[in-house]
Amino acid sequence: KQEVTQIPAALSVPEGENLVLNCSFTDSAIYNLQWFRQDPGKGLTSLLLIQSSQREQTSGRLNASLDKSSGRSTLYIAASQPGDSATYLCAVPSGGGADGLTFGKGTHLIIQP
Amino acid sequence: DAGVIQSPRHEVTEMGQEVTLRCKPISGHNSLFWYRQTMMRGLELLIYFNNNVPIDDSGMPEDRFSAKMPNASFSTLKIQPSEPRDSAVYFCASTPGYSGVSSTDTQYFGPGTRLTVL
């Protein structure tokens, strides 16, 4: 059964810092990995989807990398802003032919102005 | 594009009552997913549909939970009878393509229904 772990569970940094969020998964036979953002009381917004054949994806100040063999992904946020404050979730297909997602519990990020 | 629509946004009910949550996926999307989010367990997949047909319901916690998708634009998740441990946020999501082993689609999430069972 696929399991996803995210470290750290919470992070608070001053505005302007570059930061890295970590995600690990137990079954490396994945077809893709997604990073989502969740604001309080809201649904999830997809930030980046990395195909298994890719090593990284970039969108603006966000860069996500994927290392399937080691079962790890990182989300790099450059020049953080208070508006980046949210919970960031990593998700992979649950496997066994199922295409529902298995999520980590997320990293709660606070960017201090 | 209105996005995935869920109703109600908040539901408070008493133990033993029937609860029905509703979802309207994005028009033209072929797959629909129901998830539940709690502090303890995080986000968990309950069930998903391809072309209105349930594909995997192994995440449905017990027989008190049932889901239907009578047409491409509407799905319901019913809990009967409800219990306090069912209190959670329930999300619906949809994707353009068909779920499958090699799906490359991003899932689009609704705003969720916050359920409180007293």
CSV table of C-alpha atoms in Angstrom, one decimal:
chain,number,residue,atom,x,y,z
A,1,LYS,CA,0.0,0.0,0.0
A,2,GLN,CA,1.4,3.4,-1.0
A,3,GLU,CA,2.3,5.7,1.8
A,4,VAL,CA,3.3,9.4,1.5
A,5,THR,CA,5.2,11.3,4.1
A,6,GLN,CA,5.9,15.0,4.2
A,7,ILE,CA,8.5,16.8,6.2
A,8,PRO,CA,8.4,19.2,7.9
A,9,ALA,CA,4.8,19.2,9.2
A,10,ALA,CA,5.0,22.9,9.8
A,11,LEU,CA,7.4,25.6,8.8
A,12,SER,CA,7.6,29.4,9.6
A,13,VAL,CA,10.1,31.6,7.8
A,14,PRO,CA,10.6,35.3,7.1
A,15,GLU,CA,9.5,36.8,3.8
A,16,GLY,CA,12.1,36.6,1.0
A,17,GLU,CA,13.7,33.3,2.0
A,18,ASN,CA,14.1,30.3,-0.3
A,19,LEU,CA,12.7,27.1,1.1
A,20,VAL,CA,12.3,23.4,0.4
A,21,LEU,CA,9.5,21.1,1.3
A,22,ASN,CA,10.0,17.4,1.2
A,23,CYS,CA,7.9,14.4,0.2
A,24,SER,CA,8.7,10.7,0.2
A,25,PHE,CA,6.7,7.8,-1.0
A,26,THR,CA,7.0,4.0,-0.4
A,27,ASP,CA,6.1,2.6,-3.8
A,28,SER,CA,8.3,4.0,-6.5
A,29,ALA,CA,6.2,2.5,-9.3
A,30,ILE,CA,4.3,5.8,-9.8
A,31,TYR,CA,3.3,7.4,-13.1
A,32,ASN,CA,3.3,11.0,-11.7
A,33,LEU,CA,3.4,13.1,-8.6
A,34,GLN,CA,1.5,16.2,-7.9
A,35,TRP,CA,1.9,19.1,-5.5
A,36,PHE,CA,-1.2,20.9,-4.3
A,37,ARG,CA,-1.8,24.0,-2.3
A,38,GLN,CA,-4.7,24.2,0.3
A,39,ASP,CA,-5.8,27.5,1.8
A,40,PRO,CA,-7.8,27.4,5.1
A,41,GLY,CA,-11.4,26.4,4.5
A,42,LYS,CA,-10.8,26.0,0.8
A,43,GLY,CA,-10.3,23.1,-1.6
A,44,LEU,CA,-7.0,22.0,-3.2
A,45,THR,CA,-5.3,23.8,-6.1
A,46,SER,CA,-2.9,21.8,-8.2
A,47,LEU,CA,0.5,23.6,-8.4
A,48,LEU,CA,2.7,21.2,-10.4
A,49,LEU,CA,2.3,17.7,-11.9
A,50,ILE,CA,5.6,15.8,-12.7
A,51,GLN,CA,5.4,12.8,-15.0
A,52,SER,CA,7.5,9.8,-14.0
A,53,SER,CA,9.7,10.4,-17.1
A,54,GLN,CA,10.5,14.0,-15.9
A,55,ARG,CA,12.9,15.0,-13.2
A,56,GLU,CA,11.4,18.4,-12.5
A,57,GLN,CA,8.8,21.0,-13.3
A,58,THR,CA,8.8,24.7,-12.9
A,59,SER,CA,6.0,27.3,-12.5
A,60,GLY,CA,7.0,30.8,-11.6
A,61,ARG,CA,8.8,30.7,-8.3
A,62,LEU,CA,8.0,27.1,-7.8
A,63,ASN,CA,10.2,24.2,-8.8
A,64,ALA,CA,9.4,20.6,-8.1
A,65,SER,CA,11.8,17.7,-8.5
A,66,LEU,CA,11.2,14.0,-8.6
A,67,ASP,CA,13.6,11.1,-7.9
A,68,LYS,CA,11.6,7.9,-8.4
A,69,SER,CA,14.3,5.5,-7.5
A,70,SER,CA,14.7,7.0,-4.1
A,71,GLY,CA,11.0,7.7,-3.6
A,72,ARG,CA,11.5,11.4,-3.0
A,73,SER,CA,10.2,14.7,-4.3
A,74,THR,CA,11.0,18.3,-3.3
A,75,LEU,CA,9.1,21.5,-3.8
A,76,TYR,CA,11.4,24.6,-3.9
A,77,ILE,CA,9.8,28.0,-3.3
A,78,ALA,CA,12.0,30.9,-4.3
A,79,ALA,CA,11.8,34.4,-2.7
A,80,SER,CA,8.9,33.4,-0.5
A,81,GLN,CA,6.0,35.9,0.0
A,82,PRO,CA,3.3,36.2,2.7
A,83,GLY,CA,0.8,35.1,0.0
A,84,ASP,CA,2.6,31.7,-0.1
A,85,SER,CA,1.3,30.9,3.4
A,86,ALA,CA,-0.8,27.7,3.0
A,87,THR,CA,-0.7,24.0,3.4
A,88,TYR,CA,1.2,22.2,0.7
A,89,LEU,CA,0.3,18.6,-0.1
A,90,CYS,CA,2.1,16.0,-2.1
A,91,ALA,CA,0.1,13.2,-3.8
A,92,VAL,CA,0.8,10.1,-6.0
A,93,PRO,CA,-1.5,7.6,-7.7
A,94,SER,CA,-2.5,5.0,-5.2
A,95,GLY,CA,-1.3,2.2,-7.4
A,96,GLY,CA,-2.7,-1.2,-8.3
A,97,GLY,CA,-4.5,0.3,-11.3
A,98,ALA,CA,-6.3,2.8,-9.2
A,99,ASP,CA,-6.0,6.4,-10.1
A,100,GLY,CA,-7.2,7.9,-7.0
A,101,LEU,CA,-4.5,9.8,-5.2
A,102,THR,CA,-2.7,9.0,-1.9
A,103,PHE,CA,-1.8,12.2,-0.1
A,104,GLY,CA,0.7,13.2,2.4
A,105,LYS,CA,-0.5,15.0,5.5
A,106,GLY,CA,1.0,18.3,4.2
A,107,THR,CA,3.4,21.0,5.3
A,108,HIS,CA,1.8,24.0,6.9
A,109,LEU,CA,3.8,27.0,5.8
A,110,ILE,CA,3.7,30.4,7.3
A,111,ILE,CA,5.7,33.3,5.7
A,112,GLN,CA,6.2,36.1,8.1
A,113,PRO,CA,6.0,39.6,6.7
B,1,ASP,CA,-15.7,27.7,-16.1
B,2,ALA,CA,-17.5,27.4,-12.7
B,3,GLY,CA,-15.2,24.7,-11.4
B,4,VAL,CA,-16.3,21.7,-9.3
B,5,ILE,CA,-19.4,22.7,-7.3
B,6,GLN,CA,-20.3,21.1,-4.0
B,7,SER,CA,-23.3,21.5,-1.8
B,8,PRO,CA,-23.9,22.2,1.0
B,9,ARG,CA,-20.8,23.9,2.1
B,10,HIS,CA,-21.5,23.2,5.7
B,11,GLU,CA,-23.8,20.6,7.2
B,12,VAL,CA,-24.5,20.1,10.9
B,13,THR,CA,-26.7,17.1,11.8
B,14,GLU,CA,-27.4,14.8,14.7
B,15,MET,CA,-26.2,11.3,15.1
B,16,GLY,CA,-28.4,8.8,13.3
B,17,GLN,CA,-29.7,11.2,10.7
B,18,GLU,CA,-29.2,10.7,6.9
B,19,VAL,CA,-26.8,13.0,5.2
B,20,THR,CA,-26.5,13.6,1.5
B,21,LEU,CA,-23.6,15.5,-0.1
B,22,ARG,CA,-23.7,16.7,-3.7
B,23,CYS,CA,-21.2,17.3,-6.4
B,24,LYS,CA,-21.3,18.8,-9.9
B,25,PRO,CA,-18.1,18.1,-11.8
B,26,ILE,CA,-16.6,20.3,-14.4
B,27,SER,CA,-18.5,20.0,-17.6
B,28,GLY,CA,-16.9,17.5,-20.0
B,29,HIS,CA,-14.8,15.8,-17.3
B,30,ASN,CA,-15.1,12.0,-17.4
B,31,SER,CA,-13.8,11.0,-13.9
B,32,LEU,CA,-15.1,11.9,-10.5
B,33,PHE,CA,-13.5,11.3,-7.1
B,34,TRP,CA,-14.8,11.6,-3.5
B,35,TYR,CA,-12.3,12.2,-0.7
B,36,ARG,CA,-12.5,12.8,3.0
B,37,GLN,CA,-10.2,15.0,5.1
B,38,THR,CA,-9.6,14.7,8.8
B,39,MET,CA,-6.9,16.0,11.1
B,40,MET,CA,-5.9,12.5,12.1
B,41,ARG,CA,-5.9,10.7,8.7
B,42,GLY,CA,-5.4,13.5,6.3
B,43,LEU,CA,-7.0,13.2,2.8
B,44,GLU,CA,-8.3,9.7,1.9
B,45,LEU,CA,-9.9,8.5,-1.3
B,46,LEU,CA,-13.4,7.1,-0.8
B,47,ILE,CA,-14.6,6.2,-4.3
B,48,TYR,CA,-14.2,7.2,-7.9
B,49,PHE,CA,-16.2,6.9,-11.1
B,50,ASN,CA,-15.3,6.7,-14.8
B,51,ASN,CA,-18.1,7.6,-17.2
B,52,ASN,CA,-20.6,7.5,-14.2
B,53,VAL,CA,-19.6,4.0,-13.3
B,54,PRO,CA,-18.0,3.2,-9.9
B,55,ILE,CA,-14.5,1.9,-10.4
B,56,ASP,CA,-13.0,1.6,-7.0
B,57,ASP,CA,-15.0,1.9,-3.7
B,58,SER,CA,-12.4,0.2,-1.5
B,59,GLY,CA,-12.0,3.4,0.4
B,60,MET,CA,-15.6,3.6,1.5
B,61,PRO,CA,-15.3,3.1,5.3
B,62,GLU,CA,-18.4,0.9,5.8
B,63,ASP,CA,-21.9,0.1,4.5
B,64,ARG,CA,-23.3,3.3,6.0
B,65,PHE,CA,-21.6,5.1,3.1
B,66,SER,CA,-22.9,5.0,-0.5
B,67,ALA,CA,-22.2,7.0,-3.6
B,68,LYS,CA,-24.0,7.4,-6.9
B,69,MET,CA,-23.5,9.1,-10.2
B,70,PRO,CA,-26.8,9.0,-12.1
B,71,ASN,CA,-25.4,11.2,-14.9
B,72,ALA,CA,-22.2,13.0,-16.0
B,73,SER,CA,-23.1,16.2,-14.2
B,74,PHE,CA,-24.1,15.0,-10.8
B,75,SER,CA,-22.9,12.7,-8.0
B,76,THR,CA,-24.1,12.2,-4.4
B,77,LEU,CA,-22.4,10.7,-1.3
B,78,LYS,CA,-24.8,9.5,1.3
B,79,ILE,CA,-24.2,8.6,4.9
B,80,GLN,CA,-27.0,6.7,6.7
B,81,PRO,CA,-27.1,6.6,9.6
B,82,SER,CA,-24.5,9.3,10.4
B,83,GLU,CA,-22.1,9.0,13.4
B,84,PRO,CA,-19.9,11.6,15.1
B,85,ARG,CA,-16.8,10.0,13.7
B,86,ASP,CA,-18.0,10.8,10.2
B,87,SER,CA,-17.3,14.5,11.0
B,88,ALA,CA,-14.8,15.7,8.4
B,89,VAL,CA,-14.5,17.8,5.2
B,90,TYR,CA,-15.6,15.9,2.1
B,91,PHE,CA,-14.1,16.8,-1.2
B,92,CYS,CA,-15.2,16.0,-4.7
B,93,ALA,CA,-12.7,16.2,-7.6
B,94,SER,CA,-12.9,15.6,-11.3
B,95,THR,CA,-10.5,15.1,-14.2
B,96,PRO,CA,-10.9,15.5,-18.0
B,97,GLY,CA,-9.7,12.0,-18.9
B,98,TYR,CA,-10.5,8.6,-17.8
B,99,SER,CA,-8.8,7.3,-14.7
B,100,GLY,CA,-6.3,4.6,-15.5
B,101,VAL,CA,-2.9,3.4,-14.6
B,102,SER,CA,-1.2,6.0,-16.7
B,103,SER,CA,-3.4,9.0,-16.2
B,104,THR,CA,-1.7,12.3,-16.7
B,105,ASP,CA,-4.6,14.5,-15.6
B,106,THR,CA,-4.6,17.0,-12.8
B,107,GLN,CA,-7.5,16.6,-10.4
B,108,TYR,CA,-9.7,19.7,-10.0
B,109,PHE,CA,-11.1,19.9,-6.5
B,110,GLY,CA,-14.3,21.5,-5.2
B,111,PRO,CA,-14.4,23.7,-2.1
B,112,GLY,CA,-15.5,20.8,0.1
B,113,THR,CA,-18.4,20.2,2.5
B,114,ARG,CA,-17.7,20.5,6.2
B,115,LEU,CA,-19.8,17.9,8.0
B,116,THR,CA,-20.4,17.9,11.7
B,117,VAL,CA,-22.3,15.1,13.3
B,118,LEU,CA,-23.3,15.8,16.9
